[in-house]
Coordinates of N, CA, C and O in Angstrom, one line a residue:
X1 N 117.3 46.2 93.1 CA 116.7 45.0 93.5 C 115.2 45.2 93.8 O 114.3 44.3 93.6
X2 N 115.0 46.3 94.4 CA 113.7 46.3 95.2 C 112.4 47.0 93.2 O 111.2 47.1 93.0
X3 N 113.2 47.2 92.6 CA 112.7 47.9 91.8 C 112.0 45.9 90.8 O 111.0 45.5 90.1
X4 N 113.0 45.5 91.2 CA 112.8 44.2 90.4 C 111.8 43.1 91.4 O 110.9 42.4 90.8
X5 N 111.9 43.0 92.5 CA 111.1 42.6 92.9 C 109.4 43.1 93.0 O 108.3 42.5 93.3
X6 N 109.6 44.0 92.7 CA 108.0 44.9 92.4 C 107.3 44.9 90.9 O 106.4 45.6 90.5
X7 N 107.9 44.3 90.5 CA 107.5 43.9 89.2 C 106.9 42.7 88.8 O 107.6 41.8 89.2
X8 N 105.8 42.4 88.0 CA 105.0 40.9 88.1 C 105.8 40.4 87.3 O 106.6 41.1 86.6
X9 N 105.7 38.7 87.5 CA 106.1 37.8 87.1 C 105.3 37.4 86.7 O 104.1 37.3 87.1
X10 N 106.0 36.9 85.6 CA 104.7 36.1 84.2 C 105.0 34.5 84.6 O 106.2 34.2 84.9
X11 N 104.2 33.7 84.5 CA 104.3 32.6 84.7 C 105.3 31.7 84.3 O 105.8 30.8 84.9
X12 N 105.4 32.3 82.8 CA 106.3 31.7 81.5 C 107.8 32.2 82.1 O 108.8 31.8 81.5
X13 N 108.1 33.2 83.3 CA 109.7 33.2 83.6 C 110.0 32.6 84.6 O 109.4 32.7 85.6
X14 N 111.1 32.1 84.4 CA 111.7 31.1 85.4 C 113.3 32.4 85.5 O 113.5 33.3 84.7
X15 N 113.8 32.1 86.5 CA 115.0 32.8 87.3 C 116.2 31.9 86.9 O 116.4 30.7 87.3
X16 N 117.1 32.9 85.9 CA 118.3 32.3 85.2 C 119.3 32.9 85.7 O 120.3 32.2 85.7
X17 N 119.6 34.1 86.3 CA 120.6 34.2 86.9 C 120.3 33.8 89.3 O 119.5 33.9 90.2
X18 N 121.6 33.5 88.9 CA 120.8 33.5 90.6 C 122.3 34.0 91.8 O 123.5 33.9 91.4
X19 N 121.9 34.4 92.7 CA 123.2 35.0 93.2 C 124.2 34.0 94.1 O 123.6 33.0 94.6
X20 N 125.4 34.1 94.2 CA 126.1 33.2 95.3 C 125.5 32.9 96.1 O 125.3 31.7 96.3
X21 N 124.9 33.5 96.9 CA 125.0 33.5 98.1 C 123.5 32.4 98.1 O 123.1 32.1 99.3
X22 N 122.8 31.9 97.3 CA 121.8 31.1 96.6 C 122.3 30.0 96.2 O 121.6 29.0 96.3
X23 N 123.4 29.8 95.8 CA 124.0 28.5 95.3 C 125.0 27.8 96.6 O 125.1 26.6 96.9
X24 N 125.5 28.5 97.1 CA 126.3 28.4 98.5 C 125.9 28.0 99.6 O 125.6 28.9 100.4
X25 N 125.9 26.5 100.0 CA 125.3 26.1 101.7 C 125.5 27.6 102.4 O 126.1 28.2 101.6
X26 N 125.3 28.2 103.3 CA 125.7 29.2 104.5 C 124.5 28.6 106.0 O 123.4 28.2 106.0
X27 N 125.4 28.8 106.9 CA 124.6 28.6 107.8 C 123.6 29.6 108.4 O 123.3 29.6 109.6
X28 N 122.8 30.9 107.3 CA 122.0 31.7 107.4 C 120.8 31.1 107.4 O 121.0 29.9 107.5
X29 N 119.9 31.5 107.3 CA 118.6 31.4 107.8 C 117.8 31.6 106.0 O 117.8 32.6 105.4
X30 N 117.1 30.1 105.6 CA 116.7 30.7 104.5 C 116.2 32.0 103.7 O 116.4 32.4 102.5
X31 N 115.3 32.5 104.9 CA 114.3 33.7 104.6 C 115.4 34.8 104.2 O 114.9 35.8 103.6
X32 N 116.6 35.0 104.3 CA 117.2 36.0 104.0 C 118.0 35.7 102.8 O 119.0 36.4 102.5
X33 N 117.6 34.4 102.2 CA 118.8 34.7 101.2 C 117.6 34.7 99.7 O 116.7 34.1 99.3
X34 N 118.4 35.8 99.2 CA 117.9 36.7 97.9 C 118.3 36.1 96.8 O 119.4 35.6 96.7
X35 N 117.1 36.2 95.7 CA 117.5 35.6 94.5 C 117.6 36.6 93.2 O 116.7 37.4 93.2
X36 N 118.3 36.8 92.3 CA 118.2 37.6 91.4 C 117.2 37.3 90.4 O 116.8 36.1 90.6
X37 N 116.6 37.9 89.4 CA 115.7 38.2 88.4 C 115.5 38.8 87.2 O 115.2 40.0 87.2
X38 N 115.6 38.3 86.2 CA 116.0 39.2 85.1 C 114.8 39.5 85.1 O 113.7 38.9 85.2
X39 N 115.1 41.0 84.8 CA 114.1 42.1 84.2 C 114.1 42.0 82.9 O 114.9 41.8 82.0
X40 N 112.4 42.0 83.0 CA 111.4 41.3 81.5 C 110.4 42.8 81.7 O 109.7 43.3 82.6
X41 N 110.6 43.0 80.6 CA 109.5 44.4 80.3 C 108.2 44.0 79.8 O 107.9 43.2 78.8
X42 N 107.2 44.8 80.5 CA 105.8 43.9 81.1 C 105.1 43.9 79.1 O 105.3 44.7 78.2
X43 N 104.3 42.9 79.1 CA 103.6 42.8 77.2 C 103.6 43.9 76.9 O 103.7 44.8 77.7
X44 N 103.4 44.1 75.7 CA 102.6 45.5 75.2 C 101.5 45.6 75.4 O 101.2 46.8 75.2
X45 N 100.6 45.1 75.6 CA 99.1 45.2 75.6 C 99.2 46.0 77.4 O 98.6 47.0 77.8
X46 N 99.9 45.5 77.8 CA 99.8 46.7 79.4 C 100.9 48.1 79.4 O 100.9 48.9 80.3
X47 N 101.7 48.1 78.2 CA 102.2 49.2 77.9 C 101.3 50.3 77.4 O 101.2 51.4 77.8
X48 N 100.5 49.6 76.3 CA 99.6 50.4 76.1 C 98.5 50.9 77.1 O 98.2 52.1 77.2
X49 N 97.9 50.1 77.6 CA 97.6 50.8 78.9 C 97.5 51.5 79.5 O 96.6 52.3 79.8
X50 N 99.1 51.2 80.1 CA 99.7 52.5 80.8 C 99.3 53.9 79.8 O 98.7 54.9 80.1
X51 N 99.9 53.7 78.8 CA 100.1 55.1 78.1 C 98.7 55.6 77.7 O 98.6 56.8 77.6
X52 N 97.6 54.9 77.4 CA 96.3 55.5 77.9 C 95.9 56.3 78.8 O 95.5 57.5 78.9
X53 N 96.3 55.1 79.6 CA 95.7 56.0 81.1 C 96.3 57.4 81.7 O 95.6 58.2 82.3
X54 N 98.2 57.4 81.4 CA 98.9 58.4 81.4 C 98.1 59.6 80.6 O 98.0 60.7 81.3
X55 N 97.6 59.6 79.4 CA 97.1 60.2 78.3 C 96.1 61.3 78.7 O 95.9 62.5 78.6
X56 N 95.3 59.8 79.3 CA 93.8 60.3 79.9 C 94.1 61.2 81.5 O 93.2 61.9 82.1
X57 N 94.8 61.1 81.8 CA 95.3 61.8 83.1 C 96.0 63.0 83.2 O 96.0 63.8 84.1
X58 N 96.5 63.1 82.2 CA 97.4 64.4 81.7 C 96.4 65.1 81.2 O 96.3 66.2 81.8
X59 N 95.4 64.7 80.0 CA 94.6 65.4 79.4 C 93.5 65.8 80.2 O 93.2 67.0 80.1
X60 N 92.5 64.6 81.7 CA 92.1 65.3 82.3 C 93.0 67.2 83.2 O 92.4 68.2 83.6
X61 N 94.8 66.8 83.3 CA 94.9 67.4 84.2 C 95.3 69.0 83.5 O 95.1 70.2 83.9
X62 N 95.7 68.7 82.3 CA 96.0 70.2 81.5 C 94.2 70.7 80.9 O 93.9 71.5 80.0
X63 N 93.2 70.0 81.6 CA 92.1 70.5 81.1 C 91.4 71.7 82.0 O 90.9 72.8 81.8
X64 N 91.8 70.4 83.5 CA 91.9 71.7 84.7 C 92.4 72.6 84.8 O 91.9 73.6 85.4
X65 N 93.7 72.6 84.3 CA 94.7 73.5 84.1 C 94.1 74.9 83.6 O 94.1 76.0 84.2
X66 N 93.8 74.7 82.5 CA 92.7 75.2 81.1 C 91.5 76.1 82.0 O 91.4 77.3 82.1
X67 N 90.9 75.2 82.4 CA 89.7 75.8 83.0 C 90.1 76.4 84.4 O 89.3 77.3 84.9
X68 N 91.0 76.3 85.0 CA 91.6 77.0 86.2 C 91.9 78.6 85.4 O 91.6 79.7 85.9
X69 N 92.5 78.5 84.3 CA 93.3 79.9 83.8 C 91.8 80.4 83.3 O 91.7 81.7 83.4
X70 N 90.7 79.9 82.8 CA 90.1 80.3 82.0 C 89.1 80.9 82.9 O 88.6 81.9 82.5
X71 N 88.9 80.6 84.2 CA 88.4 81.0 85.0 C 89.0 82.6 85.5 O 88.3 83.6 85.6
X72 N 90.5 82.4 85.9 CA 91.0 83.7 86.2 C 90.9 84.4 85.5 O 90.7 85.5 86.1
X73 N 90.8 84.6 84.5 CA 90.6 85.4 83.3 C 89.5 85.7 83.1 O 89.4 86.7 82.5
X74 N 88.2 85.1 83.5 CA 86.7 85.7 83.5 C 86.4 86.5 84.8 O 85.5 87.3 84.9
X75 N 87.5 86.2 85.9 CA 87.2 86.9 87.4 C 88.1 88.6 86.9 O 88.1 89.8 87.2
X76 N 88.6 88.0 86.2 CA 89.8 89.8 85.9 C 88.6 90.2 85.4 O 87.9 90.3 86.3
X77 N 88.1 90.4 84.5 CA 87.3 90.0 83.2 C 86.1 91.1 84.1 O 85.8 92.1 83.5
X78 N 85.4 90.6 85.8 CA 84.1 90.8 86.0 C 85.0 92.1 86.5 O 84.7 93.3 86.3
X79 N 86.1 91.7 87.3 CA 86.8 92.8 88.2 C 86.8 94.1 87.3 O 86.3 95.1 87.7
X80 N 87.6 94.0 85.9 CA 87.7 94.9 85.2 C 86.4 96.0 85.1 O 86.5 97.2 84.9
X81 N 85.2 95.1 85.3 CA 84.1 95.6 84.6 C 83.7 96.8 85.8 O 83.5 98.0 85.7
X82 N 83.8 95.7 87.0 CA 83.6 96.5 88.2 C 83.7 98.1 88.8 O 82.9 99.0 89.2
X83 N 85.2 98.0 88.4 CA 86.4 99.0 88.4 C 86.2 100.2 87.4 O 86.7 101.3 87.6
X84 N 85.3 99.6 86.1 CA 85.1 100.7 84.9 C 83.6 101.3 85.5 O 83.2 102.4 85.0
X85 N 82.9 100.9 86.3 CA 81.5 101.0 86.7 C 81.9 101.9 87.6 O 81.4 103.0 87.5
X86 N 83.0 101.6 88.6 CA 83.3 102.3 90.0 C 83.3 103.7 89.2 O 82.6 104.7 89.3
X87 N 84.7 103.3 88.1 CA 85.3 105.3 87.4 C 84.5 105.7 86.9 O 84.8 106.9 86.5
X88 N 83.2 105.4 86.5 CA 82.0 106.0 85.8 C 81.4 106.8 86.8 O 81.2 108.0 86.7
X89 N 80.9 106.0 88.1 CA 80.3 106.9 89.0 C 81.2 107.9 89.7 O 80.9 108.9 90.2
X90 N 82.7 107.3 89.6 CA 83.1 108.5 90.1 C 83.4 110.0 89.3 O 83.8 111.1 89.7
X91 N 83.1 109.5 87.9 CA 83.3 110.6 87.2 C 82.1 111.5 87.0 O 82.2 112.7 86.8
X92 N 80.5 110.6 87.1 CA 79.7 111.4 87.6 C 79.5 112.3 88.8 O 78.8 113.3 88.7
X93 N 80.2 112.0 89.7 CA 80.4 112.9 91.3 C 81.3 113.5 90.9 O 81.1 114.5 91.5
X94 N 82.4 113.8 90.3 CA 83.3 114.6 89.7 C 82.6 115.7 89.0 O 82.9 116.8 89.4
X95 N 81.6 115.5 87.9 CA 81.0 116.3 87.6 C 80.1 117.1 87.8 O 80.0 118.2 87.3
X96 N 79.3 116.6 89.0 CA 78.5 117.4 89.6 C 79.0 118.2 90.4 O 78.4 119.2 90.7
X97 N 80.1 117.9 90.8 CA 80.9 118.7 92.0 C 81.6 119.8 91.1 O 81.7 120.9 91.5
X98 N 82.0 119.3 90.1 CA 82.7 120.8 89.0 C 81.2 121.4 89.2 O 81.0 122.6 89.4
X99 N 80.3 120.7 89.0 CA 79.1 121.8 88.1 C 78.4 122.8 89.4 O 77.8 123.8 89.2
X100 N 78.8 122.0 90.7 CA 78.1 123.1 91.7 C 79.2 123.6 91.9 O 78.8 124.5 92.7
X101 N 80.6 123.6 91.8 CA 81.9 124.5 92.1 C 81.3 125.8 91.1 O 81.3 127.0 91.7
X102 N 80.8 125.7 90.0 CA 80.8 126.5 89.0 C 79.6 127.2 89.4 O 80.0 128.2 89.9
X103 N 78.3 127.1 89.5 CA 77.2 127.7 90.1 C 77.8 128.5 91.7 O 77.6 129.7 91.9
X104 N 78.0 128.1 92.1 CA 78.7 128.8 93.3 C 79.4 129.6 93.1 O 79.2 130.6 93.8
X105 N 80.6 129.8 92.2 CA 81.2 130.9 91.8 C 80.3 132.0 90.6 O 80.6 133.2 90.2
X106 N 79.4 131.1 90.3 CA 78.6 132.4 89.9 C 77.8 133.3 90.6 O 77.6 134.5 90.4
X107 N 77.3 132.3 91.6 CA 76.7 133.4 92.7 C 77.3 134.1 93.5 O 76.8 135.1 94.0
X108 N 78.3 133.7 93.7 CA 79.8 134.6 94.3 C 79.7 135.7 93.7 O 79.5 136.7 94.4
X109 N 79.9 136.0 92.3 CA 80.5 136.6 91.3 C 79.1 137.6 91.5 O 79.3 138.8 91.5
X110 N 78.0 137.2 91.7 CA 76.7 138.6 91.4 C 76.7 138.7 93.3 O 75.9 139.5 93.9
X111 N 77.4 138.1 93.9 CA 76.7 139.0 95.2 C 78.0 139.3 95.4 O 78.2 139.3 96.6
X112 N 79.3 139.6 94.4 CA 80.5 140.1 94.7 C 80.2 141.7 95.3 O 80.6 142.0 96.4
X113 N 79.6 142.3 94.6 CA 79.1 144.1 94.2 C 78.2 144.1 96.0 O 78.4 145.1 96.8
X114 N 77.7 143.4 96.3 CA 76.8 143.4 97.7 C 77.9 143.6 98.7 O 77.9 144.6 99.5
X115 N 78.8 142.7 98.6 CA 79.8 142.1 100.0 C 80.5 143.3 99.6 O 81.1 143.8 100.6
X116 N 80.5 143.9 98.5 CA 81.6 144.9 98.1 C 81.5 146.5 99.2 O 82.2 147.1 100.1
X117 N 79.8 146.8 98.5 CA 78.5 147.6 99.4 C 79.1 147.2 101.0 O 80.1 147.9 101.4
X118 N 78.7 146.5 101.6 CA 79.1 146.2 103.1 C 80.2 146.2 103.3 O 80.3 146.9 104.3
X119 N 81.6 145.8 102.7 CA 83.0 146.7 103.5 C 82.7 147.9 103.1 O 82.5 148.3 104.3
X120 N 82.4 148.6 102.6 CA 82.2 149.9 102.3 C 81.5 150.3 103.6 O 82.0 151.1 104.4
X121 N 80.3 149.7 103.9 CA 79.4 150.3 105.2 C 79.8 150.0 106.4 O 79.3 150.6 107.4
X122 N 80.8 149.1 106.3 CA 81.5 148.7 107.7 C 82.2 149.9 107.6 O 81.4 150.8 107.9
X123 N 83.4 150.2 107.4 CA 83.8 150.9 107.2 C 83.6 152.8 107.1 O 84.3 153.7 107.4
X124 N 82.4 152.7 106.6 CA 82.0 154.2 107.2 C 81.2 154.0 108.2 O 80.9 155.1 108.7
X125 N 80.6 153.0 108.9 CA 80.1 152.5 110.3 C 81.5 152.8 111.2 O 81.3 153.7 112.0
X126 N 82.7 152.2 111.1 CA 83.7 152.4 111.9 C 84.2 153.5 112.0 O 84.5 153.9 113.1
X127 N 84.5 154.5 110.7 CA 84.7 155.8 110.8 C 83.6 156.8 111.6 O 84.0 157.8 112.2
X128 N 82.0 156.3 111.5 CA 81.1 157.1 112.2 C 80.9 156.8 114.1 O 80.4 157.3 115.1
X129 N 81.8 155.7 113.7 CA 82.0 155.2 115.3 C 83.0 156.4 116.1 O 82.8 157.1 117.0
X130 N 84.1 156.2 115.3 CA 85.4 156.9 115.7 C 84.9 158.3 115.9 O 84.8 158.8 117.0
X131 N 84.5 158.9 114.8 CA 83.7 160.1 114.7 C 82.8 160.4 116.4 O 82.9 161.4 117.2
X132 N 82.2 159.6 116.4 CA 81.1 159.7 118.0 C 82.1 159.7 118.4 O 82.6 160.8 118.5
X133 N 82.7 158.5 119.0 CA 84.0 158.6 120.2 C 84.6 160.0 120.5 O 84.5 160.6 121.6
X134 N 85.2 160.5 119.3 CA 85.7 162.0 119.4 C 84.4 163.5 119.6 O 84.6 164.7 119.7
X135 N 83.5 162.9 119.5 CA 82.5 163.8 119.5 C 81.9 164.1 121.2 O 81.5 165.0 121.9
X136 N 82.2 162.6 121.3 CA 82.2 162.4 123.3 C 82.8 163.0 124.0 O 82.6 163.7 125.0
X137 N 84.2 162.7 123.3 CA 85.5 163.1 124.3 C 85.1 164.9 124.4 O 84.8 165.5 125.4
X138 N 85.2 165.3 123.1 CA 84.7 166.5 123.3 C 83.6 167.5 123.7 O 83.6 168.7 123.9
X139 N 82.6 166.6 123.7 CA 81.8 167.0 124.4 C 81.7 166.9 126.0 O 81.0 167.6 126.8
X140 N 82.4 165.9 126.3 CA 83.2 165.8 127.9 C 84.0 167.1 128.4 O 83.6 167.7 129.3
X141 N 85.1 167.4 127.6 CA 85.6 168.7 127.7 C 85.4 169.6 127.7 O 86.0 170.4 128.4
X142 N 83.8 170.1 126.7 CA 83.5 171.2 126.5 C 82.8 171.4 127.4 O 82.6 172.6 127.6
X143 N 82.2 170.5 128.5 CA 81.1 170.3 129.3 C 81.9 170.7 130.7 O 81.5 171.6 131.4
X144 N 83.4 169.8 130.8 CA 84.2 170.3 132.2 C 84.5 171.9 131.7 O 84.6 172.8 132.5
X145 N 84.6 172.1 130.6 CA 84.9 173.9 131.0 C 84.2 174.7 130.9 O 84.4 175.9 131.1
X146 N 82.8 174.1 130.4 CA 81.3 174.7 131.0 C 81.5 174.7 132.5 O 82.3 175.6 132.8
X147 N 81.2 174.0 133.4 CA 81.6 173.6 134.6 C 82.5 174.5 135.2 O 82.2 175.3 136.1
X148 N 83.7 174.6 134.7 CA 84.8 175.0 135.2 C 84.3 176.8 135.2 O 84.3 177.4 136.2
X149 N 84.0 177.3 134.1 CA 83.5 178.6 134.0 C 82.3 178.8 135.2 O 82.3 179.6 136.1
X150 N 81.6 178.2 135.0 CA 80.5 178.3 135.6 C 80.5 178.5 137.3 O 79.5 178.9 137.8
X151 N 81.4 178.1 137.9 CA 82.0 177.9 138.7 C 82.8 179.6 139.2 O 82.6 180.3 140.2
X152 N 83.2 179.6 138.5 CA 83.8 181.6 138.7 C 82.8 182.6 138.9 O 83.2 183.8 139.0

């Protein structure tokens, strides 16, 4: 009912069905008694219309639609580019870092024979250490039995 009462009335219709409760004295209160309406489907000239404006509404909205996606797709689009820029510089710092890993192991490699030289000199440094130490001790000894003789 409420679907039919929301619907214009054309001048040209008059109300052919009507309900009991409309034709029937009741001691209700006019304002509430309801009348029925045949549903008349609005001219065609406002069908068409509608379906214009439907048309033009849809088409504005699958356009946005359109330009919403077409947009995401240029933001992946800048991102992608970004991201290929990023792995380029990092593949530059990648390389330079191999290329001074590699210079450094070369200079490793020629001052290997140097470092090699110095355990070597540590080494008979520590043995000429040990060497003194025992050369003390004994010279400590030979000195108490200097002493010790000297003494008689």
């Amino acid at each position: 009912m409420a679907a039919l009462e929301g619907a214009e009335k054309l001048p040209s219709e008059e109300p052919t069905v009507a309900s009991a409760a409309s034709q029937a004295p009741t001691s209700q209160d006019d304002s509430t008694v309801e009348t029925a309406e045949e549903a008349v489907e609005p001219p065609e000239a406002d069908i068409n219309e509608l379906c214009k404006d439907m048309f033009s509404k849809m088409s504005c909205y699958l356009t946005g639609e359109l330009v919403a996606t077409s947009e995401d797709y240029k933001l992946l689009e800048n991102m992608n580019k970004l991201t290929c820029l990023k792995y380029m510089e990092m593949k530059d710092i990648a390389a330079n870092i191999s290329r001074n890993l590699k210079d450094l192991n070369k200079k490793y490699a020629s001052l290997q024979p140097h470092l090699e030289q110095i355990n070597q000199i540590e080494e008979q440094v520590a043995a000429l250490e040990n060497a003194a130490y025992k050369l003390d001790a004994y010279s400590k000894r030979l000195e108490a039995k200097f002493k010790k003789l000297e003494k008689r």
